[in-house]
mmCIF file of C-alpha atoms in Angstrom:
data_model
loop_
_atom_site.group_PDB
_atom_site.id
_atom_site.type_symbol
_atom_site.label_atom_id
_atom_site.label_comp_id
_atom_site.label_asym_id
_atom_site.label_seq_id
_atom_site.Cartn_x
_atom_site.Cartn_y
_atom_site.Cartn_z
ATOM 1 C CA MET A 26 290.350 66.934 122.652
ATOM 2 C CA GLN A 27 287.395 68.625 121.183
ATOM 3 C CA ALA A 28 283.872 66.433 120.559
ATOM 4 C CA ALA A 29 284.125 65.837 117.125
ATOM 5 C CA SER A 30 287.807 64.956 116.977
ATOM 6 C CA VAL A 31 286.986 61.903 120.080
ATOM 7 C CA ALA A 32 283.992 60.728 117.916
ATOM 8 C CA LEU A 33 285.759 60.315 115.213
ATOM 9 C CA LEU A 34 288.730 58.962 115.829
ATOM 10 C CA GLY A 35 286.502 56.253 118.712
ATOM 11 C CA ALA A 36 285.068 55.242 115.566
ATOM 12 C CA LEU A 37 288.156 54.035 113.044
ATOM 13 C CA GLY A 38 290.097 53.211 115.584
ATOM 14 C CA CYS A 39 289.099 49.458 115.253
ATOM 15 C CA GLN A 40 289.995 48.779 111.551
ATOM 16 C CA GLY A 41 292.750 46.714 112.586
ATOM 17 C CA GLY A 42 291.570 44.170 113.762
ATOM 18 C CA ASN A 43 290.695 45.103 117.958
ATOM 19 C CA THR A 44 287.869 42.495 118.953
ATOM 20 C CA THR A 45 288.963 42.850 122.574
ATOM 21 C CA GLY A 46 287.664 46.508 124.135
ATOM 22 C CA SER A 47 290.239 48.448 124.642
ATOM 23 C CA SER A 48 290.987 52.275 124.841
ATOM 24 C CA PRO A 49 289.590 53.705 120.653
ATOM 25 C CA ALA A 50 291.904 55.473 119.461
ATOM 26 C CA GLY A 51 290.544 58.355 119.943
ATOM 27 C CA SER A 52 291.062 58.077 123.938
ATOM 28 C CA THR A 53 292.430 61.118 124.426
ATOM 29 C CA ALA A 54 294.013 60.311 127.888
ATOM 30 C CA PRO A 55 297.013 57.273 127.339
ATOM 31 C CA ALA A 56 297.649 55.671 130.359
ATOM 32 C CA ALA A 57 300.673 56.050 131.422
ATOM 33 C CA SER A 58 300.513 52.587 132.594
ATOM 34 C CA ALA A 59 299.267 50.738 129.416
ATOM 35 C CA ALA A 60 302.360 50.762 128.570
ATOM 36 C CA PRO A 61 305.847 50.726 129.699
ATOM 37 C CA ALA A 62 307.232 54.413 129.697
ATOM 38 C CA ALA A 63 308.373 56.138 126.042
ATOM 39 C CA SER A 64 311.486 57.530 125.294
ATOM 40 C CA ALA A 65 314.486 57.948 123.465
ATOM 41 C CA ALA A 66 316.393 55.004 123.355
ATOM 42 C CA PRO A 67 320.231 55.660 125.289
ATOM 43 C CA ALA A 68 322.092 56.537 121.869
ATOM 44 C CA ALA A 69 319.784 58.471 120.283
ATOM 45 C CA SER A 70 319.240 60.352 122.896
ATOM 46 C CA ALA A 71 323.051 61.229 123.701
ATOM 47 C CA ALA A 72 323.551 61.746 120.157
ATOM 48 C CA ALA A 73 320.842 63.936 120.189
ATOM 49 C CA GLY A 74 321.752 66.463 123.591
ATOM 50 C CA ALA A 75 318.948 64.937 125.722
ATOM 51 C CA VAL A 76 319.355 65.382 129.567
ATOM 52 C CA GLY A 77 318.463 62.880 131.761
ATOM 53 C CA SER A 78 318.219 58.114 130.852
ATOM 54 C CA ALA A 79 315.512 56.519 129.628
ATOM 55 C CA SER A 80 314.728 52.579 129.635
ATOM 56 C CA ALA A 81 316.120 50.200 126.290
ATOM 57 C CA ALA A 82 313.456 47.707 127.353
ATOM 58 C CA ALA A 83 310.510 50.532 127.838
ATOM 59 C CA VAL A 84 312.019 51.830 124.070
ATOM 60 C CA ALA A 85 312.553 47.963 122.622
ATOM 61 C CA ASP A 86 308.587 46.843 124.078
ATOM 62 C CA ILE A 87 307.034 49.531 121.165
ATOM 63 C CA SER A 88 307.627 48.831 117.507
ATOM 64 C CA LEU A 89 305.520 47.552 114.884
ATOM 65 C CA THR A 90 306.131 44.305 115.155
ATOM 66 C CA SER A 91 306.903 44.187 119.141
ATOM 67 C CA GLU A 92 304.008 40.540 121.164
ATOM 68 C CA GLY A 93 301.834 44.292 122.959
ATOM 69 C CA VAL A 94 301.311 45.976 119.164
ATOM 70 C CA LEU A 95 301.155 43.318 117.657
ATOM 71 C CA LYS A 96 297.968 42.780 119.835
ATOM 72 C CA VAL A 97 296.396 46.187 119.796
ATOM 73 C CA MET A 98 296.742 46.093 115.107
ATOM 74 C CA ASN A 99 295.754 42.731 114.533
ATOM 75 C CA PRO A 100 295.117 40.386 117.502
ATOM 76 C CA LYS A 101 293.702 37.503 115.320
ATOM 77 C CA ARG A 102 296.859 37.419 114.162
ATOM 78 C CA ARG A 103 295.599 37.535 110.382
ATOM 79 C CA GLU A 104 298.090 37.537 107.646
ATOM 80 C CA PRO A 105 299.584 40.334 105.783
ATOM 81 C CA TYR A 106 296.804 40.632 102.883
ATOM 82 C CA SER A 107 297.550 40.448 99.431
ATOM 83 C CA GLY A 108 294.874 40.729 97.622
ATOM 84 C CA PRO A 109 294.064 43.859 94.779
ATOM 85 C CA THR A 110 294.781 47.431 96.153
ATOM 86 C CA GLY A 111 293.490 50.878 95.128
ATOM 87 C CA THR A 112 295.200 54.386 95.367
ATOM 88 C CA LEU A 113 292.869 56.744 97.385
ATOM 89 C CA ARG A 114 294.229 60.165 95.442
ATOM 90 C CA GLY A 115 292.094 64.369 96.085
ATOM 91 C CA LYS A 116 292.121 67.366 97.628
ATOM 92 C CA VAL A 117 290.989 68.884 100.805
ATOM 93 C CA THR A 118 289.095 72.740 100.293
ATOM 94 C CA ILE A 119 287.742 74.066 102.709
ATOM 95 C CA LYS A 120 285.030 77.099 101.834
ATOM 96 C CA GLY A 121 283.932 80.128 103.762
ATOM 97 C CA ASP A 122 284.887 82.836 106.387
ATOM 98 C CA PRO A 123 288.397 83.337 106.329
ATOM 99 C CA PRO A 124 290.649 81.875 109.253
ATOM 100 C CA PRO A 125 290.665 84.396 112.572
ATOM 101 C CA ASP A 126 294.355 86.269 113.387
ATOM 102 C CA THR A 127 295.050 82.912 116.251
ATOM 103 C CA GLY A 128 296.932 86.651 118.849
ATOM 104 C CA LEU A 129 299.884 84.727 118.962
ATOM 105 C CA SER A 130 302.742 86.318 119.564
ATOM 106 C CA PHE A 131 305.996 86.021 117.964
ATOM 107 C CA PRO A 132 309.604 86.355 118.662
ATOM 108 C CA ALA A 133 311.315 89.102 115.676
ATOM 109 C CA GLY A 134 313.943 87.236 113.745
ATOM 110 C CA LYS A 135 314.941 83.294 114.380
ATOM 111 C CA CYS A 136 311.324 82.777 114.166
ATOM 112 C CA GLY A 137 309.951 83.145 110.515
ATOM 113 C CA GLU A 138 307.985 80.301 110.209
ATOM 114 C CA ALA A 139 306.454 80.538 113.265
ATOM 115 C CA ALA A 140 303.881 83.693 111.833
ATOM 116 C CA ALA A 141 302.836 81.691 108.858
ATOM 117 C CA THR A 142 302.674 78.297 110.409
ATOM 118 C CA TYR A 143 300.786 79.490 113.930
ATOM 119 C CA GLY A 144 299.390 82.523 113.488
ATOM 120 C CA ARG A 145 296.001 81.920 111.901
ATOM 121 C CA LEU A 146 293.097 79.247 113.506
ATOM 122 C CA PHE A 147 294.257 77.454 110.306
ATOM 123 C CA ARG A 148 296.222 77.085 107.068
ATOM 124 C CA VAL A 149 295.160 77.293 104.234
ATOM 125 C CA GLY A 150 296.435 77.399 100.731
ATOM 126 C CA GLN A 151 295.866 78.577 97.007
ATOM 127 C CA GLN A 152 292.616 78.105 96.176
ATOM 128 C CA ASN A 153 291.097 77.067 98.840
ATOM 129 C CA ALA A 154 293.471 74.053 99.486
ATOM 130 C CA LEU A 155 293.277 73.348 103.493
ATOM 131 C CA ALA A 156 296.963 71.831 105.107
ATOM 132 C CA ASP A 157 296.604 69.879 108.349
ATOM 133 C CA ALA A 158 293.347 67.671 107.119
ATOM 134 C CA LEU A 159 294.121 64.262 108.402
ATOM 135 C CA VAL A 160 292.787 61.769 105.757
ATOM 136 C CA THR A 161 291.672 58.530 106.493
ATOM 137 C CA VAL A 162 290.473 55.302 105.003
ATOM 138 C CA VAL A 163 288.632 51.928 107.329
ATOM 139 C CA ASN A 164 286.112 50.001 107.422
ATOM 140 C CA TYR A 165 287.913 46.996 104.474
ATOM 141 C CA SER A 166 288.474 43.125 105.364
ATOM 142 C CA GLY A 167 291.833 42.789 105.750
ATOM 143 C CA TYR A 168 295.119 43.623 107.538
ATOM 144 C CA VAL A 169 297.039 46.039 106.531
ATOM 145 C CA PRO A 170 300.112 46.545 108.180
ATOM 146 C CA GLU A 171 302.139 50.293 109.051
ATOM 147 C CA ARG A 172 305.843 49.576 105.914
ATOM 148 C CA GLU A 173 307.771 52.651 107.789
ATOM 149 C CA GLU A 174 309.135 52.499 111.170
ATOM 150 C CA ALA A 175 308.700 56.234 111.618
ATOM 151 C CA GLU A 176 306.873 59.049 111.334
ATOM 152 C CA LYS A 177 309.514 62.222 110.508
ATOM 153 C CA VAL A 178 308.262 66.083 111.592
ATOM 154 C CA THR A 179 311.171 68.691 111.486
ATOM 155 C CA ILE A 180 310.864 72.166 112.755
ATOM 156 C CA HIS A 181 312.733 75.404 111.453
ATOM 157 C CA GLY A 182 312.208 78.762 112.105
ATOM 158 C CA CYS A 183 310.739 77.824 115.281
ATOM 159 C CA ALA A 184 307.322 76.608 113.594
ATOM 160 C CA PHE A 185 306.843 71.954 113.181
ATOM 161 C CA SER A 186 306.431 71.166 109.837
ATOM 162 C CA SER A 187 302.878 70.427 110.173
ATOM 163 C CA ARG A 188 300.226 71.163 113.241
ATOM 164 C CA THR A 189 299.062 67.908 111.964
ATOM 165 C CA VAL A 190 300.496 64.542 112.027
ATOM 166 C CA ALA A 191 299.281 60.690 112.182
ATOM 167 C CA MET A 192 301.168 57.517 112.937
ATOM 168 C CA THR A 193 300.465 54.326 113.363
ATOM 169 C CA PHE A 194 300.450 52.445 116.682
ATOM 170 C CA GLY A 195 304.337 51.289 116.670
ATOM 171 C CA GLN A 196 305.576 53.343 114.747
ATOM 172 C CA ARG A 197 307.968 55.897 116.947
ATOM 173 C CA LEU A 198 307.450 59.555 116.130
ATOM 174 C CA GLU A 199 311.103 61.200 114.732
ATOM 175 C CA VAL A 200 311.011 65.128 116.053
ATOM 176 C CA ALA A 201 314.319 67.064 114.479
ATOM 177 C CA ASN A 202 315.559 70.397 114.081
ATOM 178 C CA LEU A 203 316.626 71.513 110.610
ATOM 179 C CA ASP A 204 317.579 75.293 112.000
ATOM 180 C CA PRO A 205 321.367 75.556 112.208
ATOM 181 C CA LEU A 206 321.292 77.811 115.296
ATOM 182 C CA GLU A 207 318.264 77.707 117.781
ATOM 183 C CA ALA A 208 317.681 75.172 119.692
ATOM 184 C CA TYR A 209 314.109 72.900 120.879
ATOM 185 C CA MET A 210 312.942 70.679 123.304
ATOM 186 C CA PRO A 211 310.182 68.939 121.815
ATOM 187 C CA ASN A 212 307.761 66.795 124.076
ATOM 188 C CA LEU A 213 304.542 64.049 123.982
ATOM 189 C CA GLU A 214 301.922 65.285 125.903
ATOM 190 C CA GLY A 215 300.619 62.540 126.857
ATOM 191 C CA ALA A 216 302.971 59.892 126.720
ATOM 192 C CA PRO A 217 305.077 59.146 129.584
ATOM 193 C CA PHE A 218 307.854 61.419 130.402
ATOM 194 C CA MET A 219 311.438 60.414 131.344
ATOM 195 C CA ALA A 220 314.011 62.466 130.408
ATOM 196 C CA VAL A 221 314.035 66.443 128.817
ATOM 197 C CA LEU A 222 315.183 66.399 125.294
ATOM 198 C CA VAL A 223 317.112 68.609 123.296
ATOM 199 C CA ALA A 224 317.024 68.606 119.437
ATOM 200 C CA ILE A 225 320.371 70.495 118.337
ATOM 201 C CA PRO A 226 320.124 72.154 115.787
ATOM 202 C CA GLN A 227 320.410 70.189 112.412
ATOM 203 C CA GLY A 228 321.294 66.567 114.607
ATOM 204 C CA ASP A 229 320.377 63.893 115.196
ATOM 205 C CA ALA A 230 316.242 63.349 115.555
ATOM 206 C CA VAL A 231 314.461 63.345 119.531
ATOM 207 C CA ARG A 232 313.061 59.990 119.227
ATOM 208 C CA PHE A 233 309.078 59.492 120.703
ATOM 209 C CA HIS A 234 307.604 56.488 121.237
ATOM 210 C CA PRO A 235 303.704 56.719 121.607
ATOM 211 C CA PRO A 236 303.073 53.846 124.672
ATOM 212 C CA GLN A 237 299.762 52.681 122.828
ATOM 213 C CA PRO A 238 296.527 54.583 119.846
ATOM 214 C CA GLY A 239 294.946 57.600 121.436
ATOM 215 C CA TYR A 240 295.443 61.226 121.037
ATOM 216 C CA TYR A 241 298.697 63.818 122.292
ATOM 217 C CA GLU A 242 300.567 67.138 121.270
ATOM 218 C CA LEU A 243 303.760 67.826 120.572
ATOM 219 C CA VAL A 244 305.399 70.814 122.105
ATOM 220 C CA ASP A 245 308.218 72.750 122.414
ATOM 221 C CA LYS A 246 309.136 72.731 126.231
ATOM 222 C CA MET A 247 310.967 76.416 125.500
ATOM 223 C CA PRO A 248 309.569 79.039 125.569
ATOM 224 C CA LYS A 249 307.307 79.154 122.349
ATOM 225 C CA PRO A 250 303.759 78.437 123.688
ATOM 226 C CA PHE A 251 302.808 78.364 120.633
ATOM 227 C CA LEU A 252 305.421 75.691 118.701
ATOM 228 C CA LYS A 253 302.837 72.281 119.503
ATOM 229 C CA SER A 254 300.638 69.976 116.504
ATOM 230 C CA GLN A 255 298.589 68.211 117.038
ATOM 231 C CA VAL A 256 299.450 63.792 117.342
ATOM 232 C CA PHE A 257 297.160 61.013 115.892
ATOM 233 C CA VAL A 258 298.182 57.922 116.832
ATOM 234 C CA LEU A 259 296.037 55.128 114.635
ATOM 235 C CA LYS A 260 294.818 51.782 114.982
ATOM 236 C CA PHE A 261 295.697 51.980 110.949
ATOM 237 C CA ALA A 262 298.476 52.330 108.620
ATOM 238 C CA THR A 263 295.763 53.466 105.612
ATOM 239 C CA HIS A 264 296.049 57.348 106.837
ATOM 240 C CA ASP A 265 297.449 60.773 105.694
ATOM 241 C CA VAL A 266 297.632 64.540 106.172
ATOM 242 C CA THR A 267 298.060 67.583 104.055
ATOM 243 C CA GLY A 268 299.712 69.458 103.015
ATOM 244 C CA LEU A 269 299.459 73.323 101.713
ATOM 245 C CA ASP A 270 298.417 71.905 98.005
ATOM 246 C CA GLY A 271 295.614 69.984 100.588
ATOM 247 C CA GLN A 272 296.661 67.063 98.163
ATOM 248 C CA PHE A 273 296.979 63.939 99.855
ATOM 249 C CA GLU A 274 297.477 60.277 98.901
ATOM 250 C CA ILE A 275 297.273 56.765 100.505
ATOM 251 C CA LYS A 276 298.201 53.892 99.432
ATOM 252 C CA ASN A 277 297.542 49.719 100.186
ATOM 253 C CA ILE A 278 293.963 50.276 100.321
ATOM 254 C CA PRO A 279 291.833 46.690 99.979
ATOM 255 C CA VAL A 280 289.418 46.957 96.844
ATOM 256 C CA GLY A 281 286.300 47.044 98.047
ATOM 257 C CA LYS A 282 284.105 49.900 100.315
ATOM 258 C CA VAL A 283 284.903 51.923 102.569
ATOM 259 C CA LEU A 284 284.329 54.615 105.130
ATOM 260 C CA THR A 285 286.835 57.806 104.205
ATOM 261 C CA ALA A 286 286.808 60.980 106.373
ATOM 262 C CA ALA A 287 288.748 64.373 106.853
ATOM 263 C CA LEU A 288 289.673 66.226 109.808
ATOM 264 C CA LEU A 289 290.773 69.258 110.915
ATOM 265 C CA PRO A 290 291.424 69.566 113.921
ATOM 266 C CA ALA A 291 291.790 72.716 114.333
ATOM 267 C CA ILE A 292 288.087 73.663 113.770
ATOM 268 C CA ASP A 293 286.803 69.764 115.244
ATOM 269 C CA GLN A 294 285.124 69.707 111.904
ATOM 270 C CA ASP A 295 285.171 65.968 109.798
ATOM 271 C CA VAL A 296 283.481 64.517 106.706
ATOM 272 C CA LYS A 297 282.887 61.626 105.444
ATOM 273 C CA LYS A 298 281.861 59.872 102.922
ATOM 274 C CA GLU A 299 281.499 55.438 101.370
ATOM 275 C CA ILE A 300 283.201 54.993 98.655
ATOM 276 C CA GLU A 301 283.960 52.106 96.493
ATOM 277 C CA ILE A 302 287.890 51.486 96.224
ATOM 278 C CA LYS A 303 288.885 49.906 92.404
ATOM 279 C CA GLU A 304 292.048 48.604 91.823
ATOM 280 C CA GLY A 305 294.860 50.990 90.869
ATOM 281 C CA ASP A 306 294.155 54.924 91.388
ATOM 282 C CA ASN A 307 291.058 55.964 92.814
ATOM 283 C CA THR A 308 290.223 59.725 94.258
ATOM 284 C CA LEU A 309 288.225 61.593 96.073
ATOM 285 C CA ASP A 310 288.008 65.422 96.952
ATOM 286 C CA PHE A 311 286.699 66.799 100.375
ATOM 287 C CA GLU A 312 285.355 69.608 101.456
ATOM 288 C CA LEU A 313 284.294 71.399 104.666
ATOM 289 C CA ASN A 314 282.935 74.571 105.724
ATOM 290 C CA PHE A 315 283.962 77.323 107.980
ATOM 291 C CA ASP A 316 281.305 79.639 109.933
ATOM 292 C CA LEU A 317 283.152 81.573 112.256
ATOM 293 C CA GLU A 318 280.413 83.011 113.498
ATOM 294 C CA LYS A 319 279.133 79.025 114.851
ATOM 295 C CA HIS A 320 282.533 78.471 115.421
ATOM 296 C CA ASN A 321 282.626 81.115 118.198
ATOM 297 C CA GLU A 322 278.946 80.482 119.660
ATOM 298 C CA LYS A 323 280.190 76.175 119.602
ATOM 299 C CA LYS A 324 284.648 77.802 121.384
ATOM 300 C CA ASP A 325 282.067 79.581 123.527
ATOM 301 C CA ALA A 326 279.482 77.481 124.674
ATOM 302 C CA LYS A 327 280.152 75.684 128.203
ATOM 303 C CA PRO A 328 279.624 72.472 128.002
ATOM 304 C CA SER A 329 276.728 70.518 129.678
ATOM 305 C CA PRO A 330 277.587 69.294 133.110
#
């Protein structure tokens, strides 16, 4: 994982009220021993065409209300924040050099969306709108629980619906195949592996349960090396990922001063801003700058001994 992503998420990892000194959300190598192996529940696995077996007990140990998750997300056992809240909306754009070609090749015909998704270093929409940017809000007072049990990703035309996925620890990741004929074998790299899961055409979603906060990579075990999405499992619920319109929306933020950030993992770059959230609607835009020459220099630089 790239340095800026680790540094940013490490700094943000404590919002959930964690005072136990456990690994920050930017951890690059989730330990298999830190939690039971994550896999799909047997019923869901069978419906999705899973090959192998999974433990229902392991799945039950990772949910928004499980004891292990609450120890990380809300160790002080505070009541959910019930005071005034605001919603933060805005747009992430990028200026500078256009994204270079990745040099990847894509199967003709069946993979119609792959080139548009993975053909360049990052995705840019109209008026420099930046897709796949992770936007976060932290440093507020109070515990804000996650309200959605699952973060959903789809596959269509050999492409994931987003190249960046943001989840709250305790959520499950659901990957659904929208293609009418093509099958996929999604896998969450960095999580314990117990079974080969097949996302059948237009079938039930394959489920993953990240065992701890950190960085993961969603890949396809079929011969599609380009099919990837970076997955961030965070210790707070106030986050969003931009689409091709560059827009984001984060709800239920306690009022007061907060720290916001927009991160584009593909170029390992982020922008941070401190603002004051007021009750109701709040607006904030971010702009990143891409310098191809500097990016190549950074990419080619050898790591320090």
